[in-house]
């Protein structure tokens, strides 16, 4: 009986050692996880689902770990010219909304991380939805049938 208990203890101990070694991260793997800190976006102006005119100014903040030369903005596939201002703890980005037809448009913003060591970069993405004002095409009112 004593020898079988010793074997059980030995098997249990070896299972614990090998399972912790299998679950542990190597230093290279830990570094790769830390390499990608995606830029964050916040404070969108005008706010989500606001009703605006085409050509209005828009603005948003990007975290300071972003590369300011990689910040982009587009609406319905049309790229906007962005102006990036360093505010020490974040970047203030401004742009002018393109002349779009009335309806909804998603403003899609991206930026790569300045701290990324990855060749492909570490891309942060976000966006918000705006309603573009305009003259809605009114449907002609149906004429009531006249009784004869």
mmCIF file of C-alpha atoms in Angstrom:
data_model
loop_
_atom_site.group_PDB
_atom_site.id
_atom_site.type_symbol
_atom_site.label_atom_id
_atom_site.label_comp_id
_atom_site.label_asym_id
_atom_site.label_seq_id
_atom_site.Cartn_x
_atom_site.Cartn_y
_atom_site.Cartn_z
ATOM 1 C CA UNK A 1 0.000 0.000 0.000
ATOM 2 C CA UNK A 2 2.788 2.374 0.819
ATOM 3 C CA UNK A 3 4.405 1.981 -2.599
ATOM 4 C CA UNK A 4 1.132 2.767 -4.427
ATOM 5 C CA UNK A 5 0.662 5.945 -2.337
ATOM 6 C CA UNK A 6 4.208 6.985 -3.226
ATOM 7 C CA UNK A 7 3.496 6.419 -6.905
ATOM 8 C CA UNK A 8 0.316 8.471 -6.660
ATOM 9 C CA UNK A 9 2.189 11.287 -4.931
ATOM 10 C CA UNK A 10 4.937 11.189 -7.549
ATOM 11 C CA UNK A 11 2.409 11.267 -10.404
ATOM 12 C CA UNK A 12 0.489 14.113 -8.795
ATOM 13 C CA UNK A 13 3.658 16.129 -8.241
ATOM 14 C CA UNK A 14 4.913 15.572 -11.814
ATOM 15 C CA UNK A 15 1.468 16.483 -13.244
ATOM 16 C CA UNK A 16 1.496 19.754 -11.302
ATOM 17 C CA UNK A 17 5.017 20.635 -12.479
ATOM 18 C CA UNK A 18 4.338 19.883 -16.146
ATOM 19 C CA UNK A 19 0.949 21.615 -16.242
ATOM 20 C CA UNK A 20 2.331 24.871 -14.810
ATOM 21 C CA UNK A 21 5.225 24.760 -17.269
ATOM 22 C CA UNK A 22 2.816 24.252 -20.154
ATOM 23 C CA UNK A 23 0.639 27.207 -19.115
ATOM 24 C CA UNK A 24 3.485 29.634 -18.450
ATOM 25 C CA UNK A 25 4.387 32.324 -20.991
ATOM 26 C CA UNK A 26 7.933 32.678 -22.197
ATOM 27 C CA UNK A 27 9.530 36.151 -21.936
ATOM 28 C CA UNK A 28 9.242 36.522 -25.741
ATOM 29 C CA UNK A 29 5.514 35.815 -25.616
ATOM 30 C CA UNK A 30 4.996 38.293 -22.774
ATOM 31 C CA UNK A 31 6.852 40.978 -24.759
ATOM 32 C CA UNK A 32 4.695 40.363 -27.845
ATOM 33 C CA UNK A 33 1.550 40.850 -25.773
ATOM 34 C CA UNK A 34 2.850 44.172 -24.450
ATOM 35 C CA UNK A 35 3.944 45.396 -27.907
ATOM 36 C CA UNK A 36 0.457 46.294 -29.046
ATOM 37 C CA UNK A 37 -1.222 49.089 -27.095
ATOM 38 C CA UNK A 38 -3.932 50.337 -29.448
ATOM 39 C CA UNK A 39 -4.740 54.056 -29.553
ATOM 40 C CA UNK A 40 -8.061 54.995 -27.972
ATOM 41 C CA UNK A 41 -10.578 57.528 -29.318
ATOM 42 C CA UNK A 42 -13.007 59.632 -27.263
ATOM 43 C CA UNK A 43 -14.968 62.913 -27.047
ATOM 44 C CA UNK A 44 -16.539 62.844 -30.514
ATOM 45 C CA UNK A 45 -18.044 66.189 -31.596
ATOM 46 C CA UNK A 46 -20.801 66.334 -32.753
ATOM 47 C CA UNK A 47 -21.962 63.471 -30.578
ATOM 48 C CA UNK A 48 -23.329 60.096 -31.713
ATOM 49 C CA UNK A 49 -26.495 60.297 -33.895
ATOM 50 C CA UNK A 50 -26.536 64.111 -33.929
ATOM 51 C CA UNK A 51 -28.253 65.776 -36.871
ATOM 52 C CA UNK A 52 -25.758 67.990 -38.733
ATOM 53 C CA UNK A 53 -25.340 69.817 -42.021
ATOM 54 C CA UNK A 54 -22.956 68.498 -44.647
ATOM 55 C CA UNK A 55 -19.576 70.228 -44.443
ATOM 56 C CA UNK A 56 -19.698 70.799 -40.660
ATOM 57 C CA UNK A 57 -16.516 70.664 -38.540
ATOM 58 C CA UNK A 58 -15.934 67.478 -36.545
ATOM 59 C CA UNK A 59 -13.451 66.805 -33.729
ATOM 60 C CA UNK A 60 -12.270 63.965 -31.503
ATOM 61 C CA UNK A 61 -9.452 63.073 -29.104
ATOM 62 C CA UNK A 62 -6.862 60.332 -29.642
ATOM 63 C CA UNK A 63 -4.699 58.901 -26.874
ATOM 64 C CA UNK A 64 -1.121 60.136 -26.804
ATOM 65 C CA UNK A 65 0.337 56.707 -27.635
ATOM 66 C CA UNK A 66 -0.875 57.164 -31.240
ATOM 67 C CA UNK A 67 1.433 58.193 -34.069
ATOM 68 C CA UNK A 68 -0.042 61.596 -35.108
ATOM 69 C CA UNK A 69 1.016 61.080 -38.738
ATOM 70 C CA UNK A 70 -1.170 57.970 -39.087
ATOM 71 C CA UNK A 71 -4.498 59.430 -37.873
ATOM 72 C CA UNK A 72 -7.190 59.161 -40.561
ATOM 73 C CA UNK A 73 -10.912 59.922 -40.805
ATOM 74 C CA UNK A 74 -13.431 59.104 -43.498
ATOM 75 C CA UNK A 75 -17.190 59.216 -44.066
ATOM 76 C CA UNK A 76 -18.930 56.970 -46.592
ATOM 77 C CA UNK A 77 -15.534 56.099 -48.064
ATOM 78 C CA UNK A 78 -14.498 59.741 -48.588
ATOM 79 C CA UNK A 79 -11.260 60.578 -46.804
ATOM 80 C CA UNK A 80 -11.121 63.805 -44.810
ATOM 81 C CA UNK A 81 -8.103 66.055 -44.332
ATOM 82 C CA UNK A 82 -7.306 65.919 -40.596
ATOM 83 C CA UNK A 83 -5.547 68.511 -38.462
ATOM 84 C CA UNK A 84 -3.779 66.973 -35.434
ATOM 85 C CA UNK A 85 -2.797 69.173 -32.456
ATOM 86 C CA UNK A 86 -0.637 67.830 -29.597
ATOM 87 C CA UNK A 87 -2.229 68.677 -26.235
ATOM 88 C CA UNK A 88 0.515 66.948 -24.136
ATOM 89 C CA UNK A 89 -1.730 64.130 -22.824
ATOM 90 C CA UNK A 90 -3.810 63.527 -25.982
ATOM 91 C CA UNK A 91 -4.108 64.622 -29.604
ATOM 92 C CA UNK A 92 -6.989 66.863 -30.678
ATOM 93 C CA UNK A 93 -8.044 65.978 -34.204
ATOM 94 C CA UNK A 94 -10.272 68.238 -36.297
ATOM 95 C CA UNK A 95 -11.647 67.807 -39.816
ATOM 96 C CA UNK A 96 -14.432 69.028 -42.063
ATOM 97 C CA UNK A 97 -17.228 66.629 -43.005
ATOM 98 C CA UNK A 98 -17.439 66.201 -46.806
ATOM 99 C CA UNK A 99 -20.493 67.317 -48.758
ATOM 100 C CA UNK A 100 -22.627 64.218 -48.387
ATOM 101 C CA UNK A 101 -26.175 63.472 -49.455
ATOM 102 C CA UNK A 102 -28.805 63.463 -46.698
ATOM 103 C CA UNK A 103 -29.053 60.357 -44.571
ATOM 104 C CA UNK A 104 -26.853 58.599 -42.055
ATOM 105 C CA UNK A 105 -23.057 58.503 -42.335
ATOM 106 C CA UNK A 106 -20.537 56.688 -40.151
ATOM 107 C CA UNK A 107 -17.368 58.596 -39.363
ATOM 108 C CA UNK A 108 -14.603 55.978 -39.303
ATOM 109 C CA UNK A 109 -11.337 56.961 -37.556
ATOM 110 C CA UNK A 110 -8.051 55.033 -37.327
ATOM 111 C CA UNK A 111 -4.551 55.541 -35.917
ATOM 112 C CA UNK A 112 -1.476 53.365 -35.474
ATOM 113 C CA UNK A 113 0.364 53.099 -32.188
ATOM 114 C CA UNK A 114 3.663 54.985 -31.988
ATOM 115 C CA UNK A 115 5.026 52.443 -29.503
ATOM 116 C CA UNK A 116 4.353 49.359 -31.609
ATOM 117 C CA UNK A 117 7.316 47.196 -32.535
ATOM 118 C CA UNK A 118 5.216 45.078 -34.864
ATOM 119 C CA UNK A 119 5.937 45.475 -38.565
ATOM 120 C CA UNK A 120 2.259 45.718 -39.440
ATOM 121 C CA UNK A 121 1.710 48.310 -36.721
ATOM 122 C CA UNK A 122 -0.892 48.277 -34.017
ATOM 123 C CA UNK A 123 -4.059 49.792 -35.437
ATOM 124 C CA UNK A 124 -6.754 51.404 -33.300
ATOM 125 C CA UNK A 125 -10.185 51.955 -34.864
ATOM 126 C CA UNK A 126 -13.415 53.615 -33.789
ATOM 127 C CA UNK A 127 -16.174 55.797 -35.152
ATOM 128 C CA UNK A 128 -19.612 57.261 -34.660
ATOM 129 C CA UNK A 129 -22.819 57.790 -36.578
ATOM 130 C CA UNK A 130 -24.175 61.161 -37.741
ATOM 131 C CA UNK A 131 -27.387 62.088 -39.508
ATOM 132 C CA UNK A 132 -26.788 64.448 -42.424
ATOM 133 C CA UNK A 133 -29.563 67.041 -42.785
ATOM 134 C CA UNK A 134 -31.006 67.811 -46.139
ATOM 135 C CA UNK A 135 -34.150 68.172 -48.083
ATOM 136 C CA UNK A 136 -35.963 64.897 -47.819
ATOM 137 C CA UNK A 137 -37.723 63.942 -51.013
ATOM 138 C CA UNK A 138 -41.378 64.155 -50.108
ATOM 139 C CA UNK A 139 -43.609 61.493 -51.540
ATOM 140 C CA UNK A 140 -46.609 62.936 -53.342
ATOM 141 C CA UNK A 141 -49.732 62.617 -51.259
ATOM 142 C CA UNK A 142 -52.173 60.077 -52.585
ATOM 143 C CA UNK A 143 -55.265 61.689 -54.021
ATOM 144 C CA UNK A 144 -58.492 60.407 -52.508
ATOM 145 C CA UNK A 145 -60.723 58.642 -54.977
ATOM 146 C CA UNK A 146 -63.684 60.764 -56.012
ATOM 147 C CA UNK A 147 -67.075 59.162 -55.828
ATOM 148 C CA UNK A 148 -69.187 59.375 -58.994
#
